[in-house]
Amino acid sequence: MIQHEKNYFELLGVSASFDLDVAVLSENYRAVQRALHPDRFANSSEKERRLSVQHAARINDAYNTLKSPLLRSVYLLGLRGVDVQIESNANMAPAFLMEQMELREALDDAAMAGSTDQVQTLLEQIDARERQLHKELSAGFEENSDAALQRVALNVRKLQFFSKLKHDAEQVEAQLDE
Amino acid sequence: MALLQISEPGQSAVPHQRKLAAGIDLGTTNSLVASVRSGVAETLPDATGRHILPSVVHYAAGQTTVGHEALAVAVQDPLNTIASVKRFMGRGLDDVVTLGEQPPYELLSGESGMLRIRTVAGDVSPVEVSATILNQLRERAEQTLGGDLVGVVITVPAYFDEAQRHATKDAAKLAGLNVLRLLNEPTAAAVAYGLDTRAEGVIAVYDLGGGTFDISILRLNKGVFEVLATGGDSALGGDDMDRLVAQWIMQQAGIKGDEGHQLMRLVLQQARAVKEMLTDVAVAPISLQLAEFSWQGELTRVQLNQLIEPLIKKTLAPCRRALRDAGVSKDEIAEVVLVGGSTRVLAVREAVREFFGRDALVNIDPDKVVAIGAALQADVLVGNKSDEEMLLLDVIPLSLGLETMGGLVEKIIPRNTTIPVARAQEFTTFKDGQTALAVHVLQGERETVGDCRSLARFELRGIPPMVAGAARIRVTFQVDADGLLGVSAREMISGVEASIVVKPSYGLTDSEIETMLRDSFAHAAEDMQQRKLREQQVEADREIEALTSALAEDGERLLSADERQQIDAALAALIAQRAGSNADAIKAAIVDVERVCADYVARRMNSNIQKALAGHKLEEFRG
């Protein structure tokens, strides 16, 4: 009997907001896992062991979602009834797409040059842009009007582009390493 | 003589009785068993006071020897002396050839592609060889501790894949052990180290053993050991250093490599010996003396360092990757812990020091630390510890995914995801009227099927014919706390389902295990019926104890008088059956208790969550 009626924020005892206190989130996560983790039930009945695995998996998912600004935003928008259309809506402004192309070219150049320093510089650039987007997300969630939430959804899609780029840049860095 | 214990009237002695549990480090080169006694975790010695059991098994007609005795005859009888078998766990002959392994004994391919080793006592699988080692450790523990082990924790390299983990569990089953948990070796080391020093913060565990390399980054926080990332190479270790030194010796001594198994074994032994000596001295002598061959030489530490430099370099890329995955920079690392015999090599220590920019901790014996951590965890799991104790949050080392169109791999659970975990993804059909879907489960980081390890295939059949893209097939991956995977698939519109517990291709089938158990040493005298009875008794004891202590804790609070009465009756029936010797009746009584308790168990679980959060400050709700 998993508590599907409880959302991730409630499960981990934090308020359903974008600006959550990550330290409190982590502390609550550890407290809940202490009570639910399968290690607690190694000696219990088969049924309890199974329940514990299911609960612990859900708690892990909740924590994993809430600690990431991107996943947290998507989840929070969902709770407020907004679909981010993260896969389906690729309708981005030309200027944004141009920026992405330039960053990707910079990554290709770094890979060709075999320069981890260049990749590092690019990663720092991505971090800066992500932080900027996080601020806008925070403001949009705070405002909470329909228009503001649509803006949040757009920014989440932007964040998704950066997240993929970051992943690819880290892949390149890893390859240069080996 | 020990005094007999008498419990207070009306109180069961069972919950207070200390249960026997052990931690086992099943290593490539050496194995150890440890247990918590009088509050202290320590490795258990054999009758002659030796703690380390060399992971070597010698097969002779009618007699199998393990450990030091087996190692002693390795040069005389190389073909029947099996060492470093851990490298072959969960592997097929093809894998081993690809890895460039050339053990000094004969390998062949068994049924279902599983690798086997030819000996005078018949062909044996790596699982059986490992079971023989585990059995020896079990006997040692049971003699030392004076009773049957209730359960054990066995350590595996964090970077072990699904097949290797299954093989290890199979070996334990064959040795008659109840595995409470497979624990990752670096995590075990972190536990031993963390509980010993009460350290807090982020630590790195660099674990270079005989055949495997792991790097784990953990956060220690008030008894919680949270693995942030792990990485490594499950085929890189001290053995590879030995092989490089051996090649160098052969070159120097003019040995071609086809001069017989005895000489090869001797060269390998000498290679290891000089490598070990060079930790303490700058130059070490080498002496090869056999009836038909004789050679003398020496190796310097500088030469050794040159020989093994590429291997040491190979450990640093996973270190960088683990740091990246953990999102932690080098200067956030509070402490570096060295584990595994191969970290005694000075060049390794130097490389680690240079990489992390600090001296590593070596104050715990790198050979024993893993077994000790496993013993601490076993003690907790078996229920000997009270409430305020440690908790381990581990991760999966390799990404898990599915084959999609064009031979590509769609990742379902990325590496370094905390376990247990369940993730689902929806797929659809490719053709009109398609009624079946092949599910191919893979493990690894690469994008294409050929570059990942194939774990299992199964089919979802009976999908009602629909146009392409209309069916909605939800595939769910679930990884348990041992890091083992189960996969299920369900067509959401029709409700058609299929699922499997992933059993990798080089594992044993359940019937193979059954057969082996029937023939095996651990159960020679005990027939299957008795074994079944014992299993049910253990399960019954577990159920009785868990329920009794649960009822004492919150039975009053969570149950109505009526519910309580039902549960008490079912429990009493189970206790009565437990005293008898009918396995099926015990099983039925267990099922009955579980049925009656289903609601209660769920209520308890929810109440646990509430309690866990109640003690903590909830984030204040913003206006």
Short mmCIF file of N, CA and C in Angstrom, two decimals, chain B residues 55-173:
data_model
loop_
_atom_site.label_atom_id
_atom_site.label_comp_id
_atom_site.label_asym_id
_atom_site.label_seq_id
_atom_site.Cartn_x
_atom_site.Cartn_y
_atom_site.Cartn_z
N SER B 55 42.59 -17.66 -1.68
CA SER B 55 41.45 -18.11 -2.49
C SER B 55 41.95 -19.11 -3.54
N VAL B 56 42.44 -20.22 -3.06
CA VAL B 56 43.02 -21.24 -3.93
C VAL B 56 42.42 -22.59 -3.56
N VAL B 57 42.04 -23.37 -4.57
CA VAL B 57 41.48 -24.69 -4.32
C VAL B 57 42.27 -25.71 -5.13
N HIS B 58 42.68 -26.79 -4.46
CA HIS B 58 43.40 -27.86 -5.16
C HIS B 58 42.52 -29.09 -5.25
N TYR B 59 42.41 -29.61 -6.48
CA TYR B 59 41.57 -30.79 -6.70
C TYR B 59 42.46 -31.99 -6.94
N ALA B 60 42.22 -33.05 -6.16
CA ALA B 60 42.90 -34.32 -6.40
C ALA B 60 41.81 -35.38 -6.37
N ALA B 61 42.12 -36.57 -6.89
CA ALA B 61 41.10 -37.61 -6.90
C ALA B 61 40.66 -37.88 -5.47
N GLY B 62 39.39 -37.65 -5.18
CA GLY B 62 38.86 -37.96 -3.87
C GLY B 62 39.19 -36.97 -2.78
N GLN B 63 39.96 -35.92 -3.09
CA GLN B 63 40.28 -34.97 -2.03
C GLN B 63 40.41 -33.55 -2.57
N THR B 64 39.76 -32.63 -1.88
CA THR B 64 39.83 -31.21 -2.27
C THR B 64 40.42 -30.44 -1.10
N THR B 65 41.46 -29.67 -1.34
CA THR B 65 42.01 -28.84 -0.27
C THR B 65 41.87 -27.37 -0.65
N VAL B 66 41.81 -26.53 0.39
CA VAL B 66 41.55 -25.11 0.19
C VAL B 66 42.57 -24.29 0.95
N GLY B 67 42.97 -23.16 0.39
CA GLY B 67 43.76 -22.20 1.15
C GLY B 67 45.26 -22.45 1.09
N HIS B 68 45.93 -22.30 2.23
CA HIS B 68 47.38 -22.42 2.29
C HIS B 68 47.87 -23.76 1.75
N GLU B 69 47.15 -24.83 2.10
CA GLU B 69 47.55 -26.17 1.67
C GLU B 69 47.47 -26.28 0.15
N ALA B 70 46.45 -25.68 -0.42
CA ALA B 70 46.29 -25.73 -1.88
C ALA B 70 47.38 -24.89 -2.55
N LEU B 71 47.65 -23.73 -1.95
CA LEU B 71 48.66 -22.84 -2.51
C LEU B 71 50.03 -23.52 -2.52
N ALA B 72 50.29 -24.31 -1.47
CA ALA B 72 51.58 -24.96 -1.33
C ALA B 72 51.88 -25.95 -2.45
N VAL B 73 50.84 -26.51 -3.07
CA VAL B 73 51.08 -27.50 -4.12
C VAL B 73 50.87 -26.91 -5.52
N ALA B 74 50.70 -25.58 -5.58
CA ALA B 74 50.38 -24.94 -6.86
C ALA B 74 51.46 -25.21 -7.92
N VAL B 75 52.73 -25.15 -7.52
CA VAL B 75 53.79 -25.33 -8.51
C VAL B 75 53.90 -26.79 -8.95
N GLN B 76 53.77 -27.73 -7.98
CA GLN B 76 53.86 -29.14 -8.36
C GLN B 76 52.70 -29.56 -9.25
N ASP B 77 51.52 -29.04 -8.94
CA ASP B 77 50.33 -29.51 -9.65
C ASP B 77 49.50 -28.34 -10.19
N PRO B 78 50.10 -27.59 -11.13
CA PRO B 78 49.45 -26.36 -11.58
C PRO B 78 48.08 -26.58 -12.21
N LEU B 79 47.91 -27.69 -12.92
CA LEU B 79 46.66 -27.88 -13.67
C LEU B 79 45.46 -28.11 -12.78
N ASN B 80 45.72 -28.60 -11.56
CA ASN B 80 44.60 -28.90 -10.68
C ASN B 80 44.48 -27.93 -9.50
N THR B 81 45.28 -26.85 -9.56
CA THR B 81 45.22 -25.85 -8.49
C THR B 81 44.62 -24.58 -9.05
N ILE B 82 43.42 -24.26 -8.56
CA ILE B 82 42.69 -23.14 -9.14
C ILE B 82 42.84 -21.90 -8.25
N ALA B 83 43.42 -20.85 -8.83
CA ALA B 83 43.58 -19.58 -8.11
C ALA B 83 42.88 -18.47 -8.88
N SER B 84 42.62 -17.36 -8.20
CA SER B 84 42.02 -16.17 -8.84
C SER B 84 40.75 -16.49 -9.61
N VAL B 85 39.94 -17.39 -9.10
CA VAL B 85 38.76 -17.82 -9.84
C VAL B 85 37.70 -16.71 -9.89
N LYS B 86 37.85 -15.73 -8.99
CA LYS B 86 36.88 -14.62 -8.98
C LYS B 86 36.84 -13.91 -10.33
N ARG B 87 37.97 -13.92 -11.02
CA ARG B 87 38.02 -13.25 -12.33
C ARG B 87 37.11 -13.93 -13.35
N PHE B 88 36.74 -15.18 -13.09
CA PHE B 88 35.91 -15.91 -14.04
C PHE B 88 34.44 -15.95 -13.65
N MET B 89 34.13 -15.39 -12.47
CA MET B 89 32.73 -15.45 -12.01
C MET B 89 31.81 -14.72 -12.98
N GLY B 90 30.73 -15.41 -13.37
CA GLY B 90 29.76 -14.78 -14.26
C GLY B 90 30.28 -14.52 -15.66
N ARG B 91 31.36 -15.19 -16.03
CA ARG B 91 31.96 -14.97 -17.34
C ARG B 91 31.90 -16.22 -18.20
N GLY B 92 31.85 -16.02 -19.51
CA GLY B 92 31.92 -17.13 -20.44
C GLY B 92 33.35 -17.25 -20.95
N LEU B 93 33.63 -18.35 -21.62
CA LEU B 93 34.98 -18.56 -22.14
C LEU B 93 35.38 -17.42 -23.09
N ASP B 94 34.42 -16.97 -23.89
CA ASP B 94 34.70 -15.89 -24.85
C ASP B 94 35.18 -14.63 -24.15
N ASP B 95 34.50 -14.26 -23.04
CA ASP B 95 34.88 -13.06 -22.29
C ASP B 95 36.32 -13.16 -21.84
N VAL B 96 36.65 -14.35 -21.32
CA VAL B 96 37.96 -14.52 -20.70
C VAL B 96 39.05 -14.42 -21.76
N VAL B 97 38.78 -15.00 -22.94
CA VAL B 97 39.74 -14.91 -24.02
C VAL B 97 39.91 -13.45 -24.45
N THR B 98 38.79 -12.72 -24.52
CA THR B 98 38.84 -11.31 -24.91
C THR B 98 39.67 -10.50 -23.91
N LEU B 99 39.54 -10.84 -22.65
CA LEU B 99 40.26 -10.11 -21.61
C LEU B 99 41.75 -10.44 -21.62
N GLY B 100 42.13 -11.43 -22.41
CA GLY B 100 43.54 -11.78 -22.50
C GLY B 100 44.05 -12.57 -21.31
N GLU B 101 43.14 -13.25 -20.64
CA GLU B 101 43.56 -14.05 -19.48
C GLU B 101 44.23 -15.33 -19.97
N GLN B 102 45.30 -15.71 -19.32
CA GLN B 102 45.91 -16.99 -19.64
C GLN B 102 46.27 -17.72 -18.36
N PRO B 103 45.28 -18.29 -17.71
CA PRO B 103 45.57 -18.96 -16.46
C PRO B 103 46.34 -20.24 -16.72
N PRO B 104 47.14 -20.67 -15.75
CA PRO B 104 47.93 -21.88 -15.96
C PRO B 104 47.12 -23.15 -15.75
N TYR B 105 45.86 -23.15 -16.12
CA TYR B 105 45.10 -24.39 -16.13
C TYR B 105 44.13 -24.37 -17.29
N GLU B 106 43.47 -25.50 -17.49
CA GLU B 106 42.71 -25.67 -18.72
C GLU B 106 41.27 -25.19 -18.59
N LEU B 107 40.86 -24.34 -19.50
CA LEU B 107 39.50 -23.83 -19.48
C LEU B 107 38.70 -24.45 -20.61
N LEU B 108 37.43 -24.69 -20.37
CA LEU B 108 36.57 -25.12 -21.44
C LEU B 108 35.20 -24.50 -21.28
N SER B 109 34.41 -24.61 -22.33
CA SER B 109 33.09 -23.99 -22.30
C SER B 109 32.07 -25.04 -21.90
N GLY B 110 31.32 -24.73 -20.83
CA GLY B 110 30.31 -25.68 -20.35
C GLY B 110 28.97 -25.40 -20.98
N GLU B 111 27.93 -26.03 -20.42
CA GLU B 111 26.58 -25.79 -20.91
C GLU B 111 26.23 -24.32 -20.73
N SER B 112 25.34 -23.81 -21.52
CA SER B 112 24.85 -22.43 -21.52
C SER B 112 26.02 -21.44 -21.51
N GLY B 113 27.13 -21.84 -22.15
CA GLY B 113 28.24 -20.92 -22.34
C GLY B 113 29.06 -20.64 -21.11
N MET B 114 28.70 -21.24 -19.99
CA MET B 114 29.42 -20.97 -18.75
C MET B 114 30.81 -21.61 -18.81
N LEU B 115 31.77 -20.88 -18.30
CA LEU B 115 33.12 -21.37 -18.33
C LEU B 115 33.33 -22.49 -17.30
N ARG B 116 34.13 -23.50 -17.67
CA ARG B 116 34.45 -24.55 -16.71
C ARG B 116 35.95 -24.79 -16.73
N ILE B 117 36.43 -25.40 -15.65
CA ILE B 117 37.86 -25.65 -15.53
C ILE B 117 38.07 -27.16 -15.39
N ARG B 118 39.02 -27.68 -16.19
CA ARG B 118 39.26 -29.13 -16.15
C ARG B 118 40.22 -29.50 -15.02
N THR B 119 39.82 -30.46 -14.19
CA THR B 119 40.72 -30.95 -13.14
C THR B 119 40.64 -32.47 -13.11
N VAL B 120 41.56 -33.11 -12.38
CA VAL B 120 41.53 -34.58 -12.29
C VAL B 120 40.27 -35.06 -11.59
N ALA B 121 39.69 -34.18 -10.77
CA ALA B 121 38.48 -34.57 -10.06
C ALA B 121 37.22 -34.22 -10.85
N GLY B 122 37.39 -33.93 -12.13
CA GLY B 122 36.25 -33.57 -12.97
C GLY B 122 36.23 -32.08 -13.28
N ASP B 123 35.36 -31.69 -14.20
CA ASP B 123 35.26 -30.28 -14.56
C ASP B 123 34.52 -29.52 -13.45
N VAL B 124 35.01 -28.34 -13.13
CA VAL B 124 34.32 -27.54 -12.12
C VAL B 124 34.04 -26.14 -12.68
N SER B 125 32.98 -25.54 -12.19
CA SER B 125 32.65 -24.18 -12.61
C SER B 125 33.23 -23.21 -11.59
N PRO B 126 33.46 -21.95 -11.98
CA PRO B 126 33.95 -20.96 -11.03
C PRO B 126 33.03 -20.83 -9.82
N VAL B 127 31.73 -21.01 -10.04
CA VAL B 127 30.78 -20.92 -8.93
C VAL B 127 31.07 -22.01 -7.90
N GLU B 128 31.36 -23.23 -8.40
CA GLU B 128 31.65 -24.32 -7.47
C GLU B 128 32.96 -24.09 -6.72
N VAL B 129 33.96 -23.58 -7.44
CA VAL B 129 35.24 -23.32 -6.78
C VAL B 129 35.03 -22.28 -5.67
N SER B 130 34.28 -21.24 -5.98
CA SER B 130 34.01 -20.21 -4.98
C SER B 130 33.21 -20.77 -3.81
N ALA B 131 32.27 -21.67 -4.12
CA ALA B 131 31.47 -22.29 -3.06
C ALA B 131 32.36 -23.09 -2.11
N THR B 132 33.39 -23.74 -2.66
CA THR B 132 34.31 -24.50 -1.83
C THR B 132 35.05 -23.58 -0.86
N ILE B 133 35.45 -22.42 -1.36
CA ILE B 133 36.14 -21.44 -0.49
C ILE B 133 35.17 -20.93 0.58
N LEU B 134 33.96 -20.59 0.16
CA LEU B 134 32.95 -20.07 1.10
C LEU B 134 32.62 -21.12 2.17
N ASN B 135 32.56 -22.38 1.73
CA ASN B 135 32.24 -23.44 2.67
C ASN B 135 33.29 -23.56 3.77
N GLN B 136 34.54 -23.42 3.36
CA GLN B 136 35.64 -23.46 4.32
C GLN B 136 35.49 -22.32 5.34
N LEU B 137 35.14 -21.14 4.85
CA LEU B 137 34.97 -19.99 5.75
C LEU B 137 33.76 -20.18 6.65
N ARG B 138 32.73 -20.78 6.10
CA ARG B 138 31.52 -21.03 6.91
C ARG B 138 31.87 -21.97 8.07
N GLU B 139 32.60 -23.04 7.73
CA GLU B 139 32.98 -23.99 8.78
C GLU B 139 33.84 -23.32 9.84
N ARG B 140 34.76 -22.48 9.39
CA ARG B 140 35.63 -21.78 10.33
C ARG B 140 34.79 -20.91 11.27
N ALA B 141 33.86 -20.17 10.70
CA ALA B 141 33.04 -19.27 11.50
C ALA B 141 32.16 -20.05 12.47
N GLU B 142 31.57 -21.14 11.99
CA GLU B 142 30.66 -21.88 12.85
C GLU B 142 31.40 -22.56 13.99
N GLN B 143 32.63 -23.01 13.71
CA GLN B 143 33.42 -23.59 14.79
C GLN B 143 33.81 -22.53 15.81
N THR B 144 34.29 -21.38 15.30
CA THR B 144 34.76 -20.33 16.20
C THR B 144 33.61 -19.74 17.03
N LEU B 145 32.48 -19.53 16.36
CA LEU B 145 31.37 -18.86 17.04
C LEU B 145 30.49 -19.84 17.81
N GLY B 146 30.64 -21.12 17.51
CA GLY B 146 29.91 -22.13 18.26
C GLY B 146 28.44 -22.24 17.90
N GLY B 147 28.12 -22.26 16.63
CA GLY B 147 26.74 -22.46 16.21
C GLY B 147 26.56 -22.20 14.74
N ASP B 148 25.35 -22.48 14.25
CA ASP B 148 25.08 -22.23 12.83
C ASP B 148 24.95 -20.73 12.57
N LEU B 149 25.43 -20.31 11.42
CA LEU B 149 25.29 -18.91 11.03
C LEU B 149 23.85 -18.67 10.58
N VAL B 150 23.25 -17.62 11.13
CA VAL B 150 21.89 -17.27 10.70
C VAL B 150 21.94 -16.60 9.32
N GLY B 151 22.96 -15.83 9.11
CA GLY B 151 23.07 -15.17 7.81
C GLY B 151 24.44 -14.54 7.63
N VAL B 152 24.78 -14.26 6.38
CA VAL B 152 26.07 -13.64 6.09
C VAL B 152 25.88 -12.48 5.10
N VAL B 153 26.83 -11.57 5.17
CA VAL B 153 26.94 -10.53 4.15
C VAL B 153 28.20 -10.87 3.36
N ILE B 154 28.07 -10.96 2.05
CA ILE B 154 29.23 -11.26 1.21
C ILE B 154 29.55 -10.02 0.39
N THR B 155 30.83 -9.67 0.34
CA THR B 155 31.18 -8.47 -0.41
C THR B 155 31.52 -8.80 -1.85
N VAL B 156 31.21 -7.86 -2.72
CA VAL B 156 31.55 -7.96 -4.14
C VAL B 156 32.13 -6.62 -4.57
N PRO B 157 32.95 -6.61 -5.61
CA PRO B 157 33.43 -5.32 -6.11
C PRO B 157 32.23 -4.47 -6.53
N ALA B 158 32.30 -3.18 -6.24
CA ALA B 158 31.18 -2.31 -6.59
C ALA B 158 30.92 -2.37 -8.09
N TYR B 159 31.98 -2.60 -8.86
CA TYR B 159 31.85 -2.56 -10.30
C TYR B 159 31.43 -3.91 -10.89
N PHE B 160 31.14 -4.89 -10.03
CA PHE B 160 30.65 -6.18 -10.52
C PHE B 160 29.31 -5.95 -11.24
N ASP B 161 29.15 -6.63 -12.38
CA ASP B 161 27.89 -6.49 -13.07
C ASP B 161 26.91 -7.54 -12.56
N GLU B 162 25.73 -7.51 -13.17
CA GLU B 162 24.64 -8.41 -12.79
C GLU B 162 25.06 -9.89 -12.78
N ALA B 163 25.74 -10.32 -13.83
CA ALA B 163 26.13 -11.73 -13.96
C ALA B 163 27.09 -12.12 -12.84
N GLN B 164 28.03 -11.24 -12.55
CA GLN B 164 29.02 -11.54 -11.52
C GLN B 164 28.37 -11.59 -10.13
N ARG B 165 27.38 -10.73 -9.91
CA ARG B 165 26.67 -10.74 -8.62
C ARG B 165 25.85 -12.02 -8.45
N HIS B 166 25.17 -12.39 -9.53
CA HIS B 166 24.38 -13.62 -9.47
C HIS B 166 25.27 -14.83 -9.19
N ALA B 167 26.41 -14.88 -9.87
CA ALA B 167 27.32 -16.00 -9.69
C ALA B 167 27.76 -16.08 -8.22
N THR B 168 28.01 -14.93 -7.62
CA THR B 168 28.44 -14.91 -6.22
C THR B 168 27.33 -15.43 -5.31
N LYS B 169 26.11 -15.00 -5.59
CA LYS B 169 24.98 -15.45 -4.78
C LYS B 169 24.77 -16.96 -4.94
N ASP B 170 24.93 -17.44 -6.17
CA ASP B 170 24.80 -18.87 -6.43
C ASP B 170 25.84 -19.66 -5.62
N ALA B 171 27.06 -19.15 -5.60
CA ALA B 171 28.13 -19.84 -4.86
C ALA B 171 27.77 -19.93 -3.38
N ALA B 172 27.22 -18.85 -2.84
CA ALA B 172 26.84 -18.83 -1.43
C ALA B 172 25.74 -19.85 -1.16
N LYS B 173 24.79 -19.92 -2.07
CA LYS B 173 23.70 -20.86 -1.93
C LYS B 173 24.25 -22.29 -1.90
#
